Amino acid sequence: MRATSMALLIIDMQNDFVLPKGVLHVAGAQATIPVIQRILHVFRQTGRPVFHITREYRPDGSDVENMRRKKFLEERPFVVPGTWGWQIAEQLTPLPGEYRIIKNRFSAFMFTELDLMLRRLGLAHLVITGTQLPNCVRATVFDALSLDYEVTLITDGCSAQTPEIAAANIRDMAHVGVQCMDSKQFLNGL
C-alpha cells in the first residue's frame, strides 16, 4: 500500500443512519464506530487526509431521490441540514482541516467535487468505511474503481442491515479487485 497517496473516506455516519432513533437506521452501523475511530485516529496522527462524506437533503424534499421521496414527505424528513439526524455521529466529529463532501445520491462521486479534490491532492488510494454496504458504500467503491482509484474496503468498518448482506457485498467487491480487509489487517500493513 502506498500510504503517502492514501485518503480515508467515512461514508454517511450520520445519526439518521447510525443511531436507533434515526429515520433510516442501519442495524450494523453503530457497531462500526469504534473500528472507524481507530482508523480515523491513525489517519489523524499521520497527517493523512480524511473525507467525511455526508448525505443532505433540502427541507422541502425537492432533491430527494424518487425511491425515498414519499417517506421523506409523508413520514418524517431525514438528513436535513441543522437537524439531529443530519449530524455526524459524535465519536466521529470532523476536526478542522478535514474535508466534508455533501451528496444527495448513493455515490460520493455523483454530482460532488470529490474526484476533483482527490486528484488535486494527488490521492490515488481510497480507504473506505461507513454505511451502508449495498447502497452508498458500494456505489462509491464502484465509481472509484471506474475512475481508476485503488480501493481498500475496511470490512469491519462498514455496515449493512444484516451480516449476510454485508458478506455478499464484500464478496462481490473483492471479485472486482477491491482490497477487502478488516481493520487489524489494514493497520498492521501500514
mmCIF file of C-alpha atoms in Angstrom:
data_model
loop_
_atom_site.group_PDB
_atom_site.id
_atom_site.type_symbol
_atom_site.label_atom_id
_atom_site.label_comp_id
_atom_site.label_asym_id
_atom_site.label_seq_id
_atom_site.Cartn_x
_atom_site.Cartn_y
_atom_site.Cartn_z
ATOM 1 C CA MET A 1 0.000 0.000 0.000
ATOM 2 C CA ARG A 2 1.313 3.443 -0.921
ATOM 3 C CA ALA A 3 0.438 5.244 2.291
ATOM 4 C CA THR A 4 1.526 8.682 1.081
ATOM 5 C CA SER A 5 -1.243 8.971 -1.515
ATOM 6 C CA MET A 6 -3.941 7.463 0.708
ATOM 7 C CA ALA A 7 -7.173 9.108 1.906
ATOM 8 C CA LEU A 8 -9.834 7.885 4.320
ATOM 9 C CA LEU A 9 -13.481 8.144 3.265
ATOM 10 C CA ILE A 10 -16.104 7.865 6.017
ATOM 11 C CA ILE A 11 -19.489 7.478 4.350
ATOM 12 C CA ASP A 12 -22.843 8.537 5.842
ATOM 13 C CA MET A 13 -22.000 8.023 9.502
ATOM 14 C CA GLN A 14 -24.802 10.406 10.466
ATOM 15 C CA ASN A 15 -27.301 9.995 13.283
ATOM 16 C CA ASP A 16 -30.236 9.254 10.952
ATOM 17 C CA PHE A 17 -28.343 6.185 9.655
ATOM 18 C CA VAL A 18 -26.246 5.178 12.673
ATOM 19 C CA LEU A 19 -28.378 5.526 15.798
ATOM 20 C CA PRO A 20 -31.515 3.502 16.600
ATOM 21 C CA LYS A 21 -33.695 6.649 16.707
ATOM 22 C CA GLY A 22 -32.566 7.593 13.185
ATOM 23 C CA VAL A 23 -35.165 7.624 10.429
ATOM 24 C CA LEU A 24 -33.066 5.391 8.136
ATOM 25 C CA HIS A 25 -31.291 3.398 10.850
ATOM 26 C CA VAL A 26 -28.912 0.704 9.561
ATOM 27 C CA ALA A 27 -28.768 -2.151 12.063
ATOM 28 C CA GLY A 28 -24.995 -2.691 11.880
ATOM 29 C CA ALA A 29 -23.851 0.936 11.685
ATOM 30 C CA GLN A 30 -23.432 1.835 15.345
ATOM 31 C CA ALA A 31 -21.176 -1.184 15.961
ATOM 32 C CA THR A 32 -18.685 0.098 13.363
ATOM 33 C CA ILE A 33 -17.993 3.365 15.203
ATOM 34 C CA PRO A 34 -15.084 2.029 17.346
ATOM 35 C CA VAL A 35 -13.468 0.463 14.268
ATOM 36 C CA ILE A 36 -13.776 3.668 12.255
ATOM 37 C CA GLN A 37 -12.440 5.631 15.245
ATOM 38 C CA ARG A 38 -9.249 3.506 15.274
ATOM 39 C CA ILE A 39 -8.655 4.026 11.555
ATOM 40 C CA LEU A 40 -9.504 7.727 11.861
ATOM 41 C CA HIS A 41 -7.066 8.111 14.768
ATOM 42 C CA VAL A 42 -4.207 6.680 12.696
ATOM 43 C CA PHE A 43 -5.011 8.907 9.723
ATOM 44 C CA ARG A 44 -5.092 11.942 12.002
ATOM 45 C CA GLN A 45 -1.845 11.007 13.746
ATOM 46 C CA THR A 46 -0.026 10.538 10.454
ATOM 47 C CA GLY A 47 -1.472 13.632 8.776
ATOM 48 C CA ARG A 48 -3.268 11.714 6.039
ATOM 49 C CA PRO A 49 -6.391 13.294 4.501
ATOM 50 C CA VAL A 50 -9.829 12.438 5.855
ATOM 51 C CA PHE A 51 -13.051 12.931 3.896
ATOM 52 C CA HIS A 52 -16.367 12.846 5.764
ATOM 53 C CA ILE A 53 -18.981 12.007 3.138
ATOM 54 C CA THR A 54 -22.438 13.087 4.258
ATOM 55 C CA ARG A 55 -25.900 12.934 2.786
ATOM 56 C CA GLU A 56 -28.009 16.057 2.850
ATOM 57 C CA TYR A 57 -31.482 16.983 1.582
ATOM 58 C CA ARG A 58 -33.335 20.271 1.294
ATOM 59 C CA PRO A 59 -36.179 20.688 3.827
ATOM 60 C CA ASP A 60 -38.789 20.705 1.030
ATOM 61 C CA GLY A 61 -37.567 17.328 -0.279
ATOM 62 C CA SER A 62 -37.006 18.630 -3.800
ATOM 63 C CA ASP A 63 -33.626 16.879 -4.093
ATOM 64 C CA VAL A 64 -34.566 13.534 -2.510
ATOM 65 C CA GLU A 65 -34.257 10.599 -4.924
ATOM 66 C CA ASN A 66 -37.592 9.176 -6.094
ATOM 67 C CA MET A 67 -37.298 5.929 -4.116
ATOM 68 C CA ARG A 68 -37.113 7.841 -0.793
ATOM 69 C CA ARG A 69 -39.207 10.877 -1.573
ATOM 70 C CA LYS A 70 -42.539 9.503 -0.298
ATOM 71 C CA LYS A 71 -41.013 8.502 3.063
ATOM 72 C CA PHE A 72 -39.345 11.912 3.350
ATOM 73 C CA LEU A 73 -42.533 13.874 2.572
ATOM 74 C CA GLU A 74 -45.169 11.690 4.263
ATOM 75 C CA GLU A 75 -43.400 10.240 7.297
ATOM 76 C CA ARG A 76 -40.505 12.338 8.557
ATOM 77 C CA PRO A 77 -37.753 14.278 6.800
ATOM 78 C CA PHE A 78 -34.196 12.985 7.266
ATOM 79 C CA VAL A 79 -30.651 14.318 6.950
ATOM 80 C CA VAL A 80 -31.859 17.898 6.655
ATOM 81 C CA PRO A 81 -29.044 20.354 7.494
ATOM 82 C CA GLY A 82 -29.123 21.555 11.083
ATOM 83 C CA THR A 83 -31.166 18.619 12.412
ATOM 84 C CA TRP A 84 -30.021 15.966 14.866
ATOM 85 C CA GLY A 85 -30.284 13.276 12.194
ATOM 86 C CA TRP A 86 -28.011 15.182 9.797
ATOM 87 C CA GLN A 87 -25.184 15.435 12.325
ATOM 88 C CA ILE A 88 -22.204 13.112 12.075
ATOM 89 C CA ALA A 89 -22.077 10.577 14.929
ATOM 90 C CA GLU A 90 -20.452 12.369 17.851
ATOM 91 C CA GLN A 91 -17.493 9.978 18.126
ATOM 92 C CA LEU A 92 -16.512 10.744 14.508
ATOM 93 C CA THR A 93 -16.895 14.534 14.579
ATOM 94 C CA PRO A 94 -14.657 16.110 11.938
ATOM 95 C CA LEU A 95 -11.674 18.160 13.035
ATOM 96 C CA PRO A 96 -10.661 21.450 11.427
ATOM 97 C CA GLY A 97 -8.868 20.737 8.169
ATOM 98 C CA GLU A 98 -10.754 17.535 7.414
ATOM 99 C CA TYR A 99 -12.874 17.571 4.290
ATOM 100 C CA ARG A 100 -16.652 17.271 4.162
ATOM 101 C CA ILE A 101 -18.233 16.205 0.900
ATOM 102 C CA ILE A 102 -22.003 16.633 0.678
ATOM 103 C CA LYS A 103 -24.010 14.307 -1.544
ATOM 104 C CA ASN A 104 -27.671 13.584 -2.170
ATOM 105 C CA ARG A 105 -27.283 10.344 -4.092
ATOM 106 C CA PHE A 106 -25.672 6.989 -3.293
ATOM 107 C CA SER A 107 -22.197 7.576 -4.718
ATOM 108 C CA ALA A 108 -19.878 10.084 -3.083
ATOM 109 C CA PHE A 109 -18.690 10.927 -6.615
ATOM 110 C CA MET A 110 -22.078 11.730 -8.179
ATOM 111 C CA PHE A 111 -22.580 15.493 -8.553
ATOM 112 C CA THR A 112 -19.881 16.261 -5.947
ATOM 113 C CA GLU A 113 -16.364 17.692 -6.006
ATOM 114 C CA LEU A 114 -14.796 14.514 -4.542
ATOM 115 C CA ASP A 115 -12.907 13.416 -7.660
ATOM 116 C CA LEU A 116 -11.569 16.933 -8.217
ATOM 117 C CA MET A 117 -10.370 17.202 -4.612
ATOM 118 C CA LEU A 118 -8.719 13.776 -4.616
ATOM 119 C CA ARG A 119 -6.883 14.477 -7.876
ATOM 120 C CA ARG A 120 -5.860 17.972 -6.793
ATOM 121 C CA LEU A 121 -4.373 16.489 -3.612
ATOM 122 C CA GLY A 122 -2.654 13.691 -5.552
ATOM 123 C CA LEU A 123 -4.564 10.932 -3.787
ATOM 124 C CA ALA A 124 -4.777 7.634 -5.656
ATOM 125 C CA HIS A 125 -5.701 5.151 -2.906
ATOM 126 C CA LEU A 126 -9.023 5.317 -1.060
ATOM 127 C CA VAL A 127 -9.656 3.571 2.245
ATOM 128 C CA ILE A 128 -13.407 3.256 2.610
ATOM 129 C CA THR A 129 -15.539 2.906 5.744
ATOM 130 C CA GLY A 130 -19.145 3.739 6.580
ATOM 131 C CA THR A 131 -22.697 2.742 5.878
ATOM 132 C CA GLN A 132 -24.324 1.094 4.178
ATOM 133 C CA LEU A 133 -22.636 -1.573 2.084
ATOM 134 C CA PRO A 134 -25.229 -2.334 -0.613
ATOM 135 C CA ASN A 135 -26.013 1.313 -1.301
ATOM 136 C CA CYS A 136 -23.688 4.245 -0.658
ATOM 137 C CA VAL A 137 -20.540 2.288 0.119
ATOM 138 C CA ARG A 138 -20.927 0.037 -2.913
ATOM 139 C CA ALA A 139 -21.833 2.864 -5.306
ATOM 140 C CA THR A 140 -18.821 4.867 -4.126
ATOM 141 C CA VAL A 141 -16.499 1.858 -4.428
ATOM 142 C CA PHE A 142 -17.591 1.071 -7.978
ATOM 143 C CA ASP A 143 -17.320 4.700 -9.080
ATOM 144 C CA ALA A 144 -13.849 4.880 -7.516
ATOM 145 C CA LEU A 145 -12.789 1.779 -9.456
ATOM 146 C CA SER A 146 -14.229 3.243 -12.661
ATOM 147 C CA LEU A 147 -12.171 6.384 -12.056
ATOM 148 C CA ASP A 148 -9.010 4.255 -11.581
ATOM 149 C CA TYR A 149 -8.555 4.704 -7.837
ATOM 150 C CA GLU A 150 -7.019 1.923 -5.793
ATOM 151 C CA VAL A 151 -9.632 0.918 -3.206
ATOM 152 C CA THR A 152 -9.329 -0.718 0.202
ATOM 153 C CA LEU A 153 -12.589 -1.583 1.954
ATOM 154 C CA ILE A 154 -12.360 -1.931 5.737
ATOM 155 C CA THR A 155 -14.761 -4.825 6.167
ATOM 156 C CA ASP A 156 -15.412 -4.380 9.894
ATOM 157 C CA GLY A 157 -15.672 -0.613 9.400
ATOM 158 C CA CYS A 158 -18.646 -0.900 7.032
ATOM 159 C CA SER A 159 -22.195 -1.946 7.792
ATOM 160 C CA ALA A 160 -25.388 -3.337 6.347
ATOM 161 C CA GLN A 161 -28.768 -4.331 7.773
ATOM 162 C CA THR A 162 -27.608 -7.953 8.229
ATOM 163 C CA PRO A 163 -24.293 -9.843 8.291
ATOM 164 C CA GLU A 164 -25.464 -11.816 5.245
ATOM 165 C CA ILE A 165 -25.987 -8.655 3.189
ATOM 166 C CA ALA A 166 -22.589 -7.373 4.301
ATOM 167 C CA ALA A 167 -20.830 -10.628 3.385
ATOM 168 C CA ALA A 168 -22.452 -10.811 -0.069
ATOM 169 C CA ASN A 169 -21.447 -7.243 -0.915
ATOM 170 C CA ILE A 170 -17.895 -7.684 0.377
ATOM 171 C CA ARG A 171 -17.547 -10.869 -1.680
ATOM 172 C CA ASP A 172 -18.766 -9.051 -4.816
ATOM 173 C CA MET A 173 -16.357 -6.158 -4.305
ATOM 174 C CA ALA A 174 -13.410 -8.487 -3.677
ATOM 175 C CA HIS A 175 -14.112 -10.142 -7.048
ATOM 176 C CA VAL A 176 -13.635 -6.868 -8.933
ATOM 177 C CA GLY A 177 -10.283 -6.013 -7.384
ATOM 178 C CA VAL A 178 -11.153 -4.189 -4.182
ATOM 179 C CA GLN A 179 -8.747 -4.955 -1.333
ATOM 180 C CA CYS A 180 -11.152 -6.166 1.343
ATOM 181 C CA MET A 181 -9.592 -6.472 4.781
ATOM 182 C CA ASP A 182 -10.510 -5.958 8.399
ATOM 183 C CA SER A 183 -9.134 -3.051 10.415
ATOM 184 C CA LYS A 184 -6.466 -5.123 12.139
ATOM 185 C CA GLN A 185 -5.059 -6.352 8.823
ATOM 186 C CA PHE A 186 -5.114 -2.824 7.420
ATOM 187 C CA LEU A 187 -3.417 -1.216 10.409
ATOM 188 C CA ASN A 188 -0.789 -3.962 10.572
ATOM 189 C CA GLY A 189 0.012 -3.333 6.898
ATOM 190 C CA LEU A 190 0.597 0.408 7.256
#
